[in-house]
PDB file of C-alpha atoms in Angstrom:
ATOM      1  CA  UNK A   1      10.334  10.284  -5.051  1.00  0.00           C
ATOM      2  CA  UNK A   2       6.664   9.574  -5.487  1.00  0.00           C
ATOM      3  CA  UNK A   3       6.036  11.096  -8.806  1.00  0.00           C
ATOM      4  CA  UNK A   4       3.327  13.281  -7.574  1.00  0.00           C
ATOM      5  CA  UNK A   5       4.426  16.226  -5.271  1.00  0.00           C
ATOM      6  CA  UNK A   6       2.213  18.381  -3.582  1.00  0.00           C
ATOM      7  CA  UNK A   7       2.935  21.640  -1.536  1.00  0.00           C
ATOM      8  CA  UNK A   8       3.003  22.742   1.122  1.00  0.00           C
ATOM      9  CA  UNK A   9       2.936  19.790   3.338  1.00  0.00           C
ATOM     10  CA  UNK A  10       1.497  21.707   5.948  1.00  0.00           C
ATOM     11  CA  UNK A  11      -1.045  24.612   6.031  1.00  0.00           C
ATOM     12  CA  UNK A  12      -2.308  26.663   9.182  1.00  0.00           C
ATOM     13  CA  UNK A  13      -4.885  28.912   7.849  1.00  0.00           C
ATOM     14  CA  UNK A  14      -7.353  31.255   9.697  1.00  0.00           C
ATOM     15  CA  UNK A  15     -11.317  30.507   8.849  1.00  0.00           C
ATOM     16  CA  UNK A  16     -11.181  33.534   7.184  1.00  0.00           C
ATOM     17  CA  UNK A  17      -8.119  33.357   4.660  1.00  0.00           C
ATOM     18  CA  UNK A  18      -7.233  32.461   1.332  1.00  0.00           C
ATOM     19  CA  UNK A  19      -4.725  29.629   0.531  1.00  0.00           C
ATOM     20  CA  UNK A  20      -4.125  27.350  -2.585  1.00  0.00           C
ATOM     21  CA  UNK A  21      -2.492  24.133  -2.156  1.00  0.00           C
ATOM     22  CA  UNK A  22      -0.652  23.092  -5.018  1.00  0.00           C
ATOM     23  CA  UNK A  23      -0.107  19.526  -6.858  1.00  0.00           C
ATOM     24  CA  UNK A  24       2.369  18.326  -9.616  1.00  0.00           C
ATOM     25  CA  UNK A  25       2.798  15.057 -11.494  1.00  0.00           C
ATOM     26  CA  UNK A  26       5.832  14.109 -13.266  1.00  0.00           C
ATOM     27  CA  UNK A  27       4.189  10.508 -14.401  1.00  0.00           C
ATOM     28  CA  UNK A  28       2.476  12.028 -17.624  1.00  0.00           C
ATOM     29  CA  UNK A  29      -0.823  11.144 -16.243  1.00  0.00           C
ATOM     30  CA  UNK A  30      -3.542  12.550 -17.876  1.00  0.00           C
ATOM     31  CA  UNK A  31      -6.010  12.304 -15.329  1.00  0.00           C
ATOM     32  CA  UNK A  32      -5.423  13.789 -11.201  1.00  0.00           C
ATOM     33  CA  UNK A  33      -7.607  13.950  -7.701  1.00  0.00           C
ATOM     34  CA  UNK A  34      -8.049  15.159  -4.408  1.00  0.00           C
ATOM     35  CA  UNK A  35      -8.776  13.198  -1.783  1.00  0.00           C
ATOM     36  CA  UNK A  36      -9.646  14.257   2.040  1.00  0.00           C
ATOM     37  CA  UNK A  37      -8.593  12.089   4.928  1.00  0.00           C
ATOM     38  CA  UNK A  38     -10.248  12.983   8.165  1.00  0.00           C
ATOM     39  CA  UNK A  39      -9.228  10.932  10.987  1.00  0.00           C
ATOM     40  CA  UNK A  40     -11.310   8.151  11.594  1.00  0.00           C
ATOM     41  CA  UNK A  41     -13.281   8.204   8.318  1.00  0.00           C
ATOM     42  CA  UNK A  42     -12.159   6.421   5.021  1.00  0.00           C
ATOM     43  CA  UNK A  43     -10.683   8.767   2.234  1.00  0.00           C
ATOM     44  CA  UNK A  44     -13.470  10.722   0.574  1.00  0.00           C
ATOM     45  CA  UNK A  45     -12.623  11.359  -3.678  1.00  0.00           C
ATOM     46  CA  UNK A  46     -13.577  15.310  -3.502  1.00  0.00           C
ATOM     47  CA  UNK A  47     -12.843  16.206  -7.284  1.00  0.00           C
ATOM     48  CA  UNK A  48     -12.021  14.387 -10.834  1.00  0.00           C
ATOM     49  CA  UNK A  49      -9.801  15.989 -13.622  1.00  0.00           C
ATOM     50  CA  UNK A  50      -9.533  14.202 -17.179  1.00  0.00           C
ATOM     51  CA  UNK A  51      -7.273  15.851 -19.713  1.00  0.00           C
ATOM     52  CA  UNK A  52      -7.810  19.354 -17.938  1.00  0.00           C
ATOM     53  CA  UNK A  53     -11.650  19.087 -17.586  1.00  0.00           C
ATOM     54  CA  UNK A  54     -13.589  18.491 -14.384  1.00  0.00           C
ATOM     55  CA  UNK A  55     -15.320  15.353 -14.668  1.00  0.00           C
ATOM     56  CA  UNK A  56     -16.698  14.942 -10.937  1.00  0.00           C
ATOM     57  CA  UNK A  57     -17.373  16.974  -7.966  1.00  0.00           C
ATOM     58  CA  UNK A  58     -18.203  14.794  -5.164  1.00  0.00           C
ATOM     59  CA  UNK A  59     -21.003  17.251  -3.825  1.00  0.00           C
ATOM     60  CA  UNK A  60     -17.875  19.641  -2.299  1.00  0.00           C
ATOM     61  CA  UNK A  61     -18.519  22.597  -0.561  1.00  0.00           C
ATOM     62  CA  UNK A  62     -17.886  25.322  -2.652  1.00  0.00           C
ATOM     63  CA  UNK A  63     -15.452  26.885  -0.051  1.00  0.00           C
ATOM     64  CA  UNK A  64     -13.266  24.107  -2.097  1.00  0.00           C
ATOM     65  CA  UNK A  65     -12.291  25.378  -5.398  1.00  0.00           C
ATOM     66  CA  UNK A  66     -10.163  23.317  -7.767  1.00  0.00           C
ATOM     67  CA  UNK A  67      -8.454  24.645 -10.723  1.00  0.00           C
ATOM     68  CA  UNK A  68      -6.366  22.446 -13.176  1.00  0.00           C
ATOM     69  CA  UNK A  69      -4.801  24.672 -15.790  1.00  0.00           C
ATOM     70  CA  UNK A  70      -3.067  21.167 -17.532  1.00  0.00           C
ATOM     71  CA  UNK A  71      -2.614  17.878 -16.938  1.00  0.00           C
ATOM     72  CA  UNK A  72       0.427  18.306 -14.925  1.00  0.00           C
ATOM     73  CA  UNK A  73      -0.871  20.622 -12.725  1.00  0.00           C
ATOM     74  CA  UNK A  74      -3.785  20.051  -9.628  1.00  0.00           C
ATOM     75  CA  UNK A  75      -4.346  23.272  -7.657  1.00  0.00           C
ATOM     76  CA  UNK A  76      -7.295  23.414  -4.770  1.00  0.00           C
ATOM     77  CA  UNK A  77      -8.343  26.981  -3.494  1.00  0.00           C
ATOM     78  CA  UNK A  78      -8.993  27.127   0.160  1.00  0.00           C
ATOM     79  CA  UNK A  79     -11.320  30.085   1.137  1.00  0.00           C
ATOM     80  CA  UNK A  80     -13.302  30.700   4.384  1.00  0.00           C
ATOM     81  CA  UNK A  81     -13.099  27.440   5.626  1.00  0.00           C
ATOM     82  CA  UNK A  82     -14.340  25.842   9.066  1.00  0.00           C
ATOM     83  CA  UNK A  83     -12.173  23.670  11.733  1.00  0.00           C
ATOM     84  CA  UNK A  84     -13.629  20.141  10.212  1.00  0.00           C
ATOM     85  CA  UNK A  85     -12.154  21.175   7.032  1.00  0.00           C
ATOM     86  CA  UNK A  86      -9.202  20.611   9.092  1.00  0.00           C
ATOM     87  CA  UNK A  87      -7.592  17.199   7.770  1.00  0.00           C
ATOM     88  CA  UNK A  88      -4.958  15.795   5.217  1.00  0.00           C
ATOM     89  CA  UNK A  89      -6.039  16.658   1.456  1.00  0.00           C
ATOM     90  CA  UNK A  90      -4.518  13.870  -0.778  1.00  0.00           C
ATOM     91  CA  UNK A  91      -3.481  14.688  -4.956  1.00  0.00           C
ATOM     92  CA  UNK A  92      -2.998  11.445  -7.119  1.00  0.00           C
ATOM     93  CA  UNK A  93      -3.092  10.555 -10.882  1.00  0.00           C
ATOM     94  CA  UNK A  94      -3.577   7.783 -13.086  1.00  0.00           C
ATOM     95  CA  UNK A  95      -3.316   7.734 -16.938  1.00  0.00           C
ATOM     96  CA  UNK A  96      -6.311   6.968 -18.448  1.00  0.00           C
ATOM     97  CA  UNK A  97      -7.352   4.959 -21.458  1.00  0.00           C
ATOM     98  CA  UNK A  98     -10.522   4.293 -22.204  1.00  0.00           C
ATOM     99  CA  UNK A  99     -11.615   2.034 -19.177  1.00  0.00           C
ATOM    100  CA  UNK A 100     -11.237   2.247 -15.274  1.00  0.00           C
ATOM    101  CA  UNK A 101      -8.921  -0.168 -13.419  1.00  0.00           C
ATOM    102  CA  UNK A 102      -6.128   2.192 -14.102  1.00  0.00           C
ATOM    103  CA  UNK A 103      -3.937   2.487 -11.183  1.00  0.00           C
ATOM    104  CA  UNK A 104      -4.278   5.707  -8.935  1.00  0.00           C
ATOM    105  CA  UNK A 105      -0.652   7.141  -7.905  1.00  0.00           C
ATOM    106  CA  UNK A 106      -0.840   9.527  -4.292  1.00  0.00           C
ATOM    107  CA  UNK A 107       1.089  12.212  -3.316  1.00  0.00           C
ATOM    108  CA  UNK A 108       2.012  12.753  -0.082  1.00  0.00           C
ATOM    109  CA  UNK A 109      -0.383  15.127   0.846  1.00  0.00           C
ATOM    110  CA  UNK A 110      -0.872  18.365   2.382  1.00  0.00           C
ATOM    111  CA  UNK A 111      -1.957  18.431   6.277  1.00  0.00           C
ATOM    112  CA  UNK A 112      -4.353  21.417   6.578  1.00  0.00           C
ATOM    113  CA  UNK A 113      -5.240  22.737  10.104  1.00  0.00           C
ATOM    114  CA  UNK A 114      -8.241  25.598   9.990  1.00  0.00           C
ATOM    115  CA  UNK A 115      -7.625  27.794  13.480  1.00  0.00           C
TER     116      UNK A 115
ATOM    117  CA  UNK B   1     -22.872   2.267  -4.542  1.00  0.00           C
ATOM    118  CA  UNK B   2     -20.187   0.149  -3.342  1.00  0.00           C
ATOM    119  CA  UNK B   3     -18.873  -0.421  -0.150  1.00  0.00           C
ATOM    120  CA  UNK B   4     -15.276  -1.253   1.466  1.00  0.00           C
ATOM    121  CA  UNK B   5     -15.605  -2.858   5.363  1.00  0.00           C
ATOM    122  CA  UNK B   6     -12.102  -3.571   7.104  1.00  0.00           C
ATOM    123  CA  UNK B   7     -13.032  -5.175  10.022  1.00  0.00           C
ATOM    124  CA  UNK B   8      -9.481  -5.156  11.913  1.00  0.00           C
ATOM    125  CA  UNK B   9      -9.083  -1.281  13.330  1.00  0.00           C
ATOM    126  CA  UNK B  10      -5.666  -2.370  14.192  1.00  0.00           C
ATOM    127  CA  UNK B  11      -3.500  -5.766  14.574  1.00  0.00           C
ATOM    128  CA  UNK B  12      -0.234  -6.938  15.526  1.00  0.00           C
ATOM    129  CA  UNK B  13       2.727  -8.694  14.726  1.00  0.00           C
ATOM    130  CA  UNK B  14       6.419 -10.038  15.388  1.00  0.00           C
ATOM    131  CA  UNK B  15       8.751  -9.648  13.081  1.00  0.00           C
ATOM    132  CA  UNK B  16       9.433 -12.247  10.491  1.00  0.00           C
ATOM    133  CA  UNK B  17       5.938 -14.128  11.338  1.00  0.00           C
ATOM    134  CA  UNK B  18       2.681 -13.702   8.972  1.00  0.00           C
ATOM    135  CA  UNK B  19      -0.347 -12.007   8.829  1.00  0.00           C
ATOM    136  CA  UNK B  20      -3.562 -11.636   6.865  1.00  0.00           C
ATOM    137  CA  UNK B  21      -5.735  -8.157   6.936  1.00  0.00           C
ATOM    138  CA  UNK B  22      -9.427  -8.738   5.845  1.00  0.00           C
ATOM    139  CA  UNK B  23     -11.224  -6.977   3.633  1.00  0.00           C
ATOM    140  CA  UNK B  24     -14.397  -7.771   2.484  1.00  0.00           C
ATOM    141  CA  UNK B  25     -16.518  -5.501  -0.137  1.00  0.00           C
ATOM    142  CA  UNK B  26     -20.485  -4.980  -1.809  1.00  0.00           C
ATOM    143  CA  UNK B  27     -21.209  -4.543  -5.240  1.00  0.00           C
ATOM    144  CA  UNK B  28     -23.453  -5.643  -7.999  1.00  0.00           C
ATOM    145  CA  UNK B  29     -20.619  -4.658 -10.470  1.00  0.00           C
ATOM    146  CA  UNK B  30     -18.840  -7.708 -12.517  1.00  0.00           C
ATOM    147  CA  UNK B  31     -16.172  -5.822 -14.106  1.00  0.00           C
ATOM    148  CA  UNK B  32     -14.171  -4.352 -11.191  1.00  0.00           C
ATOM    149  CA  UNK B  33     -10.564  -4.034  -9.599  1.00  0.00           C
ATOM    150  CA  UNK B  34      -9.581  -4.255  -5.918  1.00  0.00           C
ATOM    151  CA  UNK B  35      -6.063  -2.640  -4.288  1.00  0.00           C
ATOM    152  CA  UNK B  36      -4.113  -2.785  -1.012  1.00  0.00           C
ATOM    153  CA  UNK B  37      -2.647   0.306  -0.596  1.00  0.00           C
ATOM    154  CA  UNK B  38      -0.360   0.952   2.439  1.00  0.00           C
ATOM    155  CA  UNK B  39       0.038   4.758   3.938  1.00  0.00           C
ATOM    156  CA  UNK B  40       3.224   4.685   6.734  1.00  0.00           C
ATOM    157  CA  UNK B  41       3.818   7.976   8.921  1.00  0.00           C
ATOM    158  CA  UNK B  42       5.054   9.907   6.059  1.00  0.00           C
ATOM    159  CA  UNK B  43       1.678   9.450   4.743  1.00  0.00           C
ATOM    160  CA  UNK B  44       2.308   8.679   1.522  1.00  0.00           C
ATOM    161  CA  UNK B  45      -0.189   6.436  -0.151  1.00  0.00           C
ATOM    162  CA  UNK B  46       1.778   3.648  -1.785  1.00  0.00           C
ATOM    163  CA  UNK B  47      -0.021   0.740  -4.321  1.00  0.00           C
ATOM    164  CA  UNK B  48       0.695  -2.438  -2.469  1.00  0.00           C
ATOM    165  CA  UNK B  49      -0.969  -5.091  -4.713  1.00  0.00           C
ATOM    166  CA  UNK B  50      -3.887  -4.917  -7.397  1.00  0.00           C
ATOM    167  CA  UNK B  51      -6.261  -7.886  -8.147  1.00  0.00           C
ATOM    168  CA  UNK B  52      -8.600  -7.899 -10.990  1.00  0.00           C
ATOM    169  CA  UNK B  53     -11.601  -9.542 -10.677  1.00  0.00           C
ATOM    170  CA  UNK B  54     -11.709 -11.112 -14.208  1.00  0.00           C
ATOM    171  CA  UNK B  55      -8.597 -12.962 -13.230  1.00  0.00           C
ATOM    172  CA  UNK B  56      -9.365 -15.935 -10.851  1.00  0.00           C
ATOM    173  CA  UNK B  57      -5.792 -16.362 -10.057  1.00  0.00           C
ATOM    174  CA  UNK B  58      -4.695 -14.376  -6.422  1.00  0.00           C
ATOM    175  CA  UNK B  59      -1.754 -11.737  -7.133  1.00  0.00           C
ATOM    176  CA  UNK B  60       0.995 -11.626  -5.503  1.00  0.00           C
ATOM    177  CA  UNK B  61       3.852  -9.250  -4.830  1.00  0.00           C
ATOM    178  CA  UNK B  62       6.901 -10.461  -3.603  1.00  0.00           C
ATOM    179  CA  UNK B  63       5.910 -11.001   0.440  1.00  0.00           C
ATOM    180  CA  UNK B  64       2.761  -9.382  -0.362  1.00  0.00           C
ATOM    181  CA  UNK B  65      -0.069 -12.190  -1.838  1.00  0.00           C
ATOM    182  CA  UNK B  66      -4.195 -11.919  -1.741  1.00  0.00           C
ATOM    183  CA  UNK B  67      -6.818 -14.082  -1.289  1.00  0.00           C
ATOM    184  CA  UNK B  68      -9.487 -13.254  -3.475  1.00  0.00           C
ATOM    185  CA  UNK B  69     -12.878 -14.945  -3.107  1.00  0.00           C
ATOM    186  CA  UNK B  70     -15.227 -13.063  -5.279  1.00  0.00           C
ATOM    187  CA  UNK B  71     -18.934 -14.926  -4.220  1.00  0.00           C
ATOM    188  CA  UNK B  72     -17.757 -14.244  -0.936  1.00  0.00           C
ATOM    189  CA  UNK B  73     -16.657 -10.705  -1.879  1.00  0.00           C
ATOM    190  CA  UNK B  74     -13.948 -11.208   0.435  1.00  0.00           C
ATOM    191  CA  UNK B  75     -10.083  -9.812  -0.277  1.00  0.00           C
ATOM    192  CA  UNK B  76      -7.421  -9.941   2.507  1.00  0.00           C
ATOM    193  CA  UNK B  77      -4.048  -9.220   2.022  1.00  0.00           C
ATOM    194  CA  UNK B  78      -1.279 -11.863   3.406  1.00  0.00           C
ATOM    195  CA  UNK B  79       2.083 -10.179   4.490  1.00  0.00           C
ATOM    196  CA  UNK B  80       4.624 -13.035   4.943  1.00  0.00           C
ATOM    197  CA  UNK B  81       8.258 -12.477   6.772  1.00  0.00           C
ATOM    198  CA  UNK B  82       7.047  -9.282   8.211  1.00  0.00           C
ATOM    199  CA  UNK B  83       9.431  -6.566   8.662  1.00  0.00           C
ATOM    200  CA  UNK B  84       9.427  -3.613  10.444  1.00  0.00           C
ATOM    201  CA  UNK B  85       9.122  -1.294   7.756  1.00  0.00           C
ATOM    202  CA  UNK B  86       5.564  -2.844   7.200  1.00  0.00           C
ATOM    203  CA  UNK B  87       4.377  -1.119   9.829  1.00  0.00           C
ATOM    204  CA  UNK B  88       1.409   1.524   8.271  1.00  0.00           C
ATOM    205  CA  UNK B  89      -2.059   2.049   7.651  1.00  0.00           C
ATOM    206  CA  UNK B  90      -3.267  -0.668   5.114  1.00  0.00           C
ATOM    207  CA  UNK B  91      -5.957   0.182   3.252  1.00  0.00           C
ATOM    208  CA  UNK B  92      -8.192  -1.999   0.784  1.00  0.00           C
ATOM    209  CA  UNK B  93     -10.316  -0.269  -1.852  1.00  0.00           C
ATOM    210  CA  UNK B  94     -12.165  -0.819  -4.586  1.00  0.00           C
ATOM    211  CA  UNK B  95     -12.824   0.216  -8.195  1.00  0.00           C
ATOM    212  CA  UNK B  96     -15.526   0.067 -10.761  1.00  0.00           C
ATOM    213  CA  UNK B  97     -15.023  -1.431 -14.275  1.00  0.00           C
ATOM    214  CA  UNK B  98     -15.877   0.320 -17.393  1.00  0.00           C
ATOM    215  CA  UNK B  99     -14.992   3.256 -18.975  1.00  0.00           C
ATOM    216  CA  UNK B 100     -14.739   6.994 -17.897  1.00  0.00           C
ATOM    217  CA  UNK B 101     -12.188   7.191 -15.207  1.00  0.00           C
ATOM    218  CA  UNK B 102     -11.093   5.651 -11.719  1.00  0.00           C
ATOM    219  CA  UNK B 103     -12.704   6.381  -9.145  1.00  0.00           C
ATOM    220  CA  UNK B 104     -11.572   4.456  -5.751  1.00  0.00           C
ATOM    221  CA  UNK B 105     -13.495   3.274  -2.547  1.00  0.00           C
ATOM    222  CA  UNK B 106     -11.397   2.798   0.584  1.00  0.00           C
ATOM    223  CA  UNK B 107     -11.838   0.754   3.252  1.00  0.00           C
ATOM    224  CA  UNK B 108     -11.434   2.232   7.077  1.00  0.00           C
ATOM    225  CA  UNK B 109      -8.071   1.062   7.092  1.00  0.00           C
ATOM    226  CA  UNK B 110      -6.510  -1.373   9.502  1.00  0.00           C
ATOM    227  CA  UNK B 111      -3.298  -0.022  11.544  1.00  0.00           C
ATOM    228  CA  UNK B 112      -0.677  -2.909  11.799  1.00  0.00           C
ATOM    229  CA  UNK B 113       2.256  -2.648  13.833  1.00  0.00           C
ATOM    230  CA  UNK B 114       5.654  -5.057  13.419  1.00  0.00           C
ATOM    231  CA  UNK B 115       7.054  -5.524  16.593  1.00  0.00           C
ATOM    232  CA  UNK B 116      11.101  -6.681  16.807  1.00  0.00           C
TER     233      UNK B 116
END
C-alpha cells in the first residue's frame, strides 16, 4: 500500500482514442505530479498541481491534458497520441509548506502502450 | 538548470557483500536536497534515503548510508549486507531549495542486481 494509487496499470490505446488515466492519494498531500518514464531516458516532471491549481507544465504536448478537480484527485487525458507517447506515466505527491525539500511519494504507475 | 549523471548503467553483487552506486550532480544552488529512490519490477518508486545539503552529516537508513561530498557534488549511496530484495533500479535525484514546490531531477538510474 503505497498511498498513492493510480489506474489502470495498463493502457493499450489506438493513436486515435480517448483515455484518462486516473490518480488518488490517501496521504493528504496537497500538492501531486506526473511523471513519464521512457526507457532509457531519466523521468521527465510533465505537470505540477498545488492545492488544485496548475503550477507547471513542463512544455507538454497538448495531446496531454491534466485535470485535478481536488487535492486528492490527479487525472491525465490521453487524446490522439503517437507510439513514443508509449511509456510508463508516474502520479506522486508531497505536502507542501512553504519551501521545497518536501518529500515526493510515487505511485505505481500506469504503463501506456499507443498501437 | 541542474543536472543528475549516474555513471554505473548497471552493477552487481553477492548477497550479503557491499556496494556503493555513484551519483554525482551540477548546480549553482546552495539550498538544495538530494534522494535515492529505488524502483523494483513492480515499478513502484520508493524514497530510499534523503540528504540535505545544509546538514554536513551523511544520512543513513538502516543498511542504506550516503556519502555526501558537496564541493565535489558527489552523492553515492552505500548498500551494506545486500539482500536480494535490493535488487531494482536506483535512482539519485535532486531538488532545489526555496519555496514554491518540489520539483525533482533524476539521474539515469543504475540497475543493480543481488545475486545468491
Amino acid at each position: 500500500e503505497t498511498g498513492v494509487t493510480q489506474t489502470p496499470r495498463h493502457l493499450v490505446m489506438g493513436m486515435t482514442n480517448k483515455k484518462s488515466l486516473k490518480c488518488e492519494q490517501h496521504l493528504g498531500h496537497n500538492a501531486m505530479y506526473w511523471y513519464k518514464q521512457s526507457a532509457k531516458k531519466p523521468l521527465e516532471l510533465m505537470f505540477v498541481y498545488n492545492f488544485k491549481e496548475q503550477t507547471e507544465n513542463n512544455s507538454v504536448p497538448s495531446r496531454f491534458s491534466p485535470e485535478c478537480p481536488n487535492s486528492s484527485h490527479l487525472f491525465l487525458h490521453l487524446h490522439t497520441l503517437q507510439p513514443e507517447d508509449s511509456a510508463l506515466y508516474l502520479c506522486a505527491s508531497s505536502q507542501e509548506g512553504g519551501t521545497r525539500g518536501n518529500t515526493i511519494y510515487f505511485g505505481e504507475g500506469s504503463w501506456l502502450t499507443v498501437v | 538548470a541542474q543536472t543528475v549523471t549516474q555513471s554505473q548503467p548497471e552493477m552487481s553483487v553477492q548477497e550479503a557483500e557491499t556496494v556503493t552506486l555513484s551519483c554525482t550532480y551540477d548546480t549553482s544552488e546552495s539550498n538544495y536536497y538530494l534522494f535515492w529512490y529505488k524502483q523494483p519490477p513492480s515499478r513502484q518508486m520508493i524514497l530510499v534515503i534523503r540528504q540535505e545539503a545544509y546538514k554536513q552529516q551523511n544520512a543513513t537508513e538502516n543498511r542504506f548510508s550516503v556519502n555526501f561530498q558537496k564541493a565535489a557534488k558527489s552523492f553515492s549511496l552505500k548498500i551494506s549486507d545486500s539482500q536480494l530484495g535490493d535488487t531494482a533500479m536506483y535512482f539519485c535525484a535532486f531538488m532545489e531549495g526555496g519555496t514554491s514546490g518540489s520539483r525533482l531531477t533524476f539521474g539515469e538510474g543504475t540497475q543493480l542486481t543481488v545475486n545468491p
